[in-house]
Structure formats: C-alpha cells, structure tokens
Coordinates of C-alpha atoms in Angstrom, one line a residue:
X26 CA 0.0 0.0 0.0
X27 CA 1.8 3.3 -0.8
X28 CA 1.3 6.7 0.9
X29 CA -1.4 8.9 0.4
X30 CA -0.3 12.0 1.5
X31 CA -3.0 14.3 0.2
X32 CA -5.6 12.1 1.7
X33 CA -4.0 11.6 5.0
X34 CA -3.0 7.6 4.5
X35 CA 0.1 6.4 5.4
X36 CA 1.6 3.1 3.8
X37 CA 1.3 -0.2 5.4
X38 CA 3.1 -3.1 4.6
X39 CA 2.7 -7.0 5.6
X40 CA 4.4 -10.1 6.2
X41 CA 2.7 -13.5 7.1
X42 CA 2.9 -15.5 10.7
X43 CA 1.7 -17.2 13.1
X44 CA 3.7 -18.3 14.7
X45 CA 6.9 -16.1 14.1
X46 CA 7.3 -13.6 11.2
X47 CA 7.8 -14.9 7.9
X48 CA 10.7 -13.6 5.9
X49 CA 11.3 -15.3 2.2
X50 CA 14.8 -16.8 1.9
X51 CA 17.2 -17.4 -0.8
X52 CA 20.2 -16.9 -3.0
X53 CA 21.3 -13.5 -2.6
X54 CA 19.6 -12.1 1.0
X55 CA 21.8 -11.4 3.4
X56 CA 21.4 -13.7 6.4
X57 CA 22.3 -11.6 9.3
X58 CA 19.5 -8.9 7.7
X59 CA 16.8 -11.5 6.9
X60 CA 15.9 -13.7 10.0
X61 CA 13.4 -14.2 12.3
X62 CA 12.4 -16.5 15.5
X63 CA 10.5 -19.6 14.8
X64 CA 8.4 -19.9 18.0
X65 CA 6.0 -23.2 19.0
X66 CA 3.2 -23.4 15.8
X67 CA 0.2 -21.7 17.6
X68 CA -1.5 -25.3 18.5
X69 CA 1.4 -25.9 20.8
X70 CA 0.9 -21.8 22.3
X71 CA -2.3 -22.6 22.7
X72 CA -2.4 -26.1 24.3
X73 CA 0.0 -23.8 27.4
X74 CA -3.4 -22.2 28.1
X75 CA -0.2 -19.6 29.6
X76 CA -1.7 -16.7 28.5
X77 CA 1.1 -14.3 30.2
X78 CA 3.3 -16.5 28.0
X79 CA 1.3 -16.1 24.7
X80 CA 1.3 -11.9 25.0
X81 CA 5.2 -12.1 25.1
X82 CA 5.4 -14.1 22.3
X83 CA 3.4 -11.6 20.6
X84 CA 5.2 -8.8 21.8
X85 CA 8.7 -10.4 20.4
X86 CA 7.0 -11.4 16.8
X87 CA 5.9 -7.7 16.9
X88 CA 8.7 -6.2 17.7
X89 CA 10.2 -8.6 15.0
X90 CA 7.9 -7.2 12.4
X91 CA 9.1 -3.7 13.4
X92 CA 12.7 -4.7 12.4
X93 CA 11.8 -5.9 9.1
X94 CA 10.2 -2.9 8.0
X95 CA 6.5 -3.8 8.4
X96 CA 3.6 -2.8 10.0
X97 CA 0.9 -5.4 9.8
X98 CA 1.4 -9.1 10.6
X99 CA -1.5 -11.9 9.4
X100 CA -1.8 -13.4 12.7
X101 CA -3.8 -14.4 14.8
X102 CA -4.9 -17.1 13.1
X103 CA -8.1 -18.5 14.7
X104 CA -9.9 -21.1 12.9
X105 CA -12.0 -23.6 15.1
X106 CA -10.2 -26.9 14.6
X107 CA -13.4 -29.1 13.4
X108 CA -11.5 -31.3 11.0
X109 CA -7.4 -32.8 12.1
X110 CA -6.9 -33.2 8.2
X111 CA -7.1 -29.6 7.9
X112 CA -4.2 -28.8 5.9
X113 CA -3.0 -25.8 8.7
X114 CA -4.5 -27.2 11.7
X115 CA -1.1 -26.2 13.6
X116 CA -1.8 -22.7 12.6
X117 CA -4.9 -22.0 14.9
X118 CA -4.7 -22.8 19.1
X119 CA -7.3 -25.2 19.4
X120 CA -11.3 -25.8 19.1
X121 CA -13.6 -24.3 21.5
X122 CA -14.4 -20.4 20.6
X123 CA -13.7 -19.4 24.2
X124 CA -9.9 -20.8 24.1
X125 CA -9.7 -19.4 21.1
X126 CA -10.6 -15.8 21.8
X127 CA -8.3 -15.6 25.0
X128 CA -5.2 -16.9 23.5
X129 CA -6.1 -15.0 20.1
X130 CA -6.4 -12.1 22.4
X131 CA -3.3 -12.4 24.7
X132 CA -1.1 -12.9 21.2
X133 CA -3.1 -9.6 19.6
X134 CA -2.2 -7.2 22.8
X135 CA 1.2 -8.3 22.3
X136 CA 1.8 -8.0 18.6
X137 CA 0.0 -4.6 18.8
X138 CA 2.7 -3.1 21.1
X139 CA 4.7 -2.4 18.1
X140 CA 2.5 -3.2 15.2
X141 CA -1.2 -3.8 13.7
X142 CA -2.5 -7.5 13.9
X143 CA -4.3 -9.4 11.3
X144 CA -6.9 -12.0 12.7
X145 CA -8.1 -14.9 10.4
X146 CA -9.9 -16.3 8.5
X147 CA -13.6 -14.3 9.0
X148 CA -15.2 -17.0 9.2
X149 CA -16.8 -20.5 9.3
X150 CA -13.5 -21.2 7.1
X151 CA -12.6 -24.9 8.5
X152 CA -11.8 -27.2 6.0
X153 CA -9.2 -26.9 2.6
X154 CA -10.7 -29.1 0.6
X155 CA -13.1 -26.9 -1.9
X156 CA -12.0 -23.9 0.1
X157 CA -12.8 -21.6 -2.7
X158 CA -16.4 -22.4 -3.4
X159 CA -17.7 -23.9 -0.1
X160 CA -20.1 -22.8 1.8
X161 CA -20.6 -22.5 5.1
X162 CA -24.4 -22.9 6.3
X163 CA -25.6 -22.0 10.1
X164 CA -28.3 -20.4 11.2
X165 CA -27.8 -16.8 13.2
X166 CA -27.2 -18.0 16.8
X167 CA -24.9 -20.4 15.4
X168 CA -23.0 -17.9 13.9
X169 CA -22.1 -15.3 16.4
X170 CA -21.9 -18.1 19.2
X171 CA -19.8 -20.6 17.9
X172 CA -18.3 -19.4 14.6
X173 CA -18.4 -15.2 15.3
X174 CA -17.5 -15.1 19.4
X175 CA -13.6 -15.8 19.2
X176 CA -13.4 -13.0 16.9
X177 CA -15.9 -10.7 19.1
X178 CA -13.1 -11.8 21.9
X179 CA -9.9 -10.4 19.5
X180 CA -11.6 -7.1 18.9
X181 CA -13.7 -6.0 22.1
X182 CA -10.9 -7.3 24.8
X183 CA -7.7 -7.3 21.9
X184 CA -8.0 -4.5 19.6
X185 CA -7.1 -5.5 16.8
X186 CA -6.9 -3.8 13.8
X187 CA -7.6 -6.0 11.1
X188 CA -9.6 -8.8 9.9
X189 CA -8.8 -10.8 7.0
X190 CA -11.8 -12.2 5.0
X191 CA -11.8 -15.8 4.3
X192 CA -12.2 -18.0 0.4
X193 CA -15.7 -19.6 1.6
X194 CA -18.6 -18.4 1.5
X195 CA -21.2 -18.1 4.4
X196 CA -25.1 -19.0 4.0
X197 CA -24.7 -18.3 0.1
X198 CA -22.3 -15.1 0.6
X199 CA -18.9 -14.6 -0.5
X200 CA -17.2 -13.5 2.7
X201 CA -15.7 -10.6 1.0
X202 CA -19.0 -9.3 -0.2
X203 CA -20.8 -10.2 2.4
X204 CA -22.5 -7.2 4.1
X205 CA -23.9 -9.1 6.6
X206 CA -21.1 -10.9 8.1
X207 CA -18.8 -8.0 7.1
X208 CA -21.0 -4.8 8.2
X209 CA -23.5 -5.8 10.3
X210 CA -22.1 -7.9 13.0
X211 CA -18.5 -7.3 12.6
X212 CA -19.0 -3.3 12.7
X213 CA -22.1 -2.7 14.1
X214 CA -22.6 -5.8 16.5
X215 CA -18.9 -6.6 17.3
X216 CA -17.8 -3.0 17.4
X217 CA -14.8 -3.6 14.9
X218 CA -13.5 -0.4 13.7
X219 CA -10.2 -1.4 11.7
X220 CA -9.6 -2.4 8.4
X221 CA -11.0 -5.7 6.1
X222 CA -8.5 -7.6 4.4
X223 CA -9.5 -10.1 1.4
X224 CA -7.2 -13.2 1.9
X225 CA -5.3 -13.4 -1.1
X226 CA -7.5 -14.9 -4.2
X227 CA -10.7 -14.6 -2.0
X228 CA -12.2 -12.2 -3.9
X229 CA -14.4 -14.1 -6.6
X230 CA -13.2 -14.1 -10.4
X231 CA -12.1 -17.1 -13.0
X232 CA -11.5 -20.8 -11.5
X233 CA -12.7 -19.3 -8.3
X234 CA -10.9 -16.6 -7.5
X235 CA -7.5 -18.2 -9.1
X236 CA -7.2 -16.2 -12.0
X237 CA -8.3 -12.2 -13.4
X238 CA -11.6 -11.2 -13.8
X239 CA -13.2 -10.5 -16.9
X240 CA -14.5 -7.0 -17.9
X241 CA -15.8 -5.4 -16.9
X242 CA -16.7 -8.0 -14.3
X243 CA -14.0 -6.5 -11.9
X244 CA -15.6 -3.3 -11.0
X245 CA -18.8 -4.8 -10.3
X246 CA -17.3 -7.5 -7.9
X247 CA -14.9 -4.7 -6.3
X248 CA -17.6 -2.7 -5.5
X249 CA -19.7 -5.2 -4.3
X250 CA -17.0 -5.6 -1.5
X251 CA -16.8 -2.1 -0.9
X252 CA -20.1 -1.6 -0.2
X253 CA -20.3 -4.8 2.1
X254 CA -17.2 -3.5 3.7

C-alpha cells in the first residue's frame, strides 16, 4: 500500500505469521539482515493455556515485524479446529471459541505493542478441501456463538486492527462481499473499527478466485465488497 499523502493515508506493509514472522529466503539475502524467530506453531501456544506467556510471544513477533520494515502481521490465526486433516491445523490454538478468543487475544495485545494484527480467517473457514467455493451454512445464533465469538473476543478485549476475509462463502455469501457478516455484525454488532483484508484470491473471479476477472466483471465485484465492507 503506498502513501497517500493528500488524503491523509500512510503506507502499510505485511508479512505473514503465526507463529513467528515470515521472511522469504534465498540466494542472494543477506542472512544476518533476513531472520526471524521460529516460535512453538500456535496449537502448541495454545495447548499452554499460559496466557502471560502467549502476550510475550506476541510482543517479540511484533517487535520482529518492526525490524523488518512492516507494519501489519496476518496473525492471529483462529480457525476452530473441526476437521485434524485440515491442511493448517497447527496454525490456529485449538477448538472451543472461548480458548480461542483468549489466546487470540493475549497474542493480539502483544503484537500490537509495536505493530497492527491481522486476525483470520472471518469465518466459518474450517476445511481446505473446496476452500474456494464452499459454503458455510448455520443459522444466526450459530453464527455469532460458535463461529463469530472468538473474533468478538480479539476485537472487544484485543483490539485488533484488522480482519482478514476468508475464500468460503457463508449462507450463500462470499465472505468478502458479504454485508452481513462483514458490516452488520463485525462493525455494528462486534464494534470492529479497523480495516477488512481479502485473503489473497478470495475475492471471486475465474477458476474461483485463481485467476483475473473478466471486464468489466472486476468493477462490479470490487464494488460489491466495498459496499459490504
């Protein structure tokens, strides 16, 4: 994102987690300039139920982030672990939406000492397989309870600043232009008031949001998610 300076904006940039800051290697980076800690995946975190322990993690992974010349790290991550063939089940800390908003929480308070948090992936996203094009169907007390309450937990007691919108879609609804799940409890009911971040080919197009959009196709669909938020 570059600066805006006429419009006030200043330029964010991000790197991937969870569970330590993500910095691409290779031929030619120099390795005393390009490291990072590699902490416990965030099952492991969250199976400590050590929440003191969690925060300084965070803290360290933000301070981390500082040092590599970003501001926002896409972490938490804070799927409900439903299905053990879940191709990233060590990214999220466990299954129960409680446990899940407390360490999600602890982790956020500490990244944001330094730096912005992303929490992910808003919501109902629990499985790979199909990951583009499922969907997600539960009725609304389902859906703030079970699916919607760990992430009510990240932004009423953590914070944060971000929330990155999942591939699936929810009760028929992509989750990046859904208006419902995005607007209405997120902002209104949740009391979010950061920023909505489309994980990276969530946003619908050819072979399901793998490849461009047609025209004029694209300006439709972007402002589609705009206006859901």
């Amino acid at each position: 994102c570059l600066n805006i300076p006429e419009l006030n904006v200043a330029a964010y940039q991000w790197q991937d987690g969870p569970h330590g800051l993500n910095l691409e290697a290779g031929v030619g980076r120099d390795p005393l300039q390009n490291y990072s800690t590699s902490f416990p995946t965030s099952v492991v975190q969250g199976a400590t139920f050590d929440l003191d322990l969690v925060w300084k993690v965070g803290e360290a992974m933000g301070d981390e982030t500082v040092a590599a010349h970003n501001s926002v790290l896409l972490a938490p991550c804070m799927n409900l672990l439903r299905n053990p063939l879940w191709g990233r089940a060590q990214e999220t800390f466990g299954e129960d939406s409680f446990h899940l908003g407390r360490v999600a929480t602890a982790l956020t308070l500490g990244l944001q000492t330094y730096i912005t948090g992303c929490a992910k992936h808003y919501m109902a996203n629990n499985i790979e397989i199909d990951r583009f094009s499922i969907n997600a169907k539960m009725d609304e007390q389902t859906m703030r309870e079970i699916y919607g309450r760990h992430f009510e937990m990240v932004i009423r007691d953590g914070g944060v600043g971000c929330i990155m919108a999942s591939y699936n879609s929810v009760n028929g609804t992509k989750s990046t232009q859904n208006k419902h799940t995005l607007t209405q409890v997120l902002r209104y009911d949740f009391g979010f008031r950061g920023f909505v971040l489309t994980d990276w080919w969530a946003m619908p197009g050819r072979n399901n949001g793998q490849g461009p959009l047609d025209e004029p196709q694209h300006s439709f669909q972007a402002g589609e998610a705009l206006h859901a938020g």
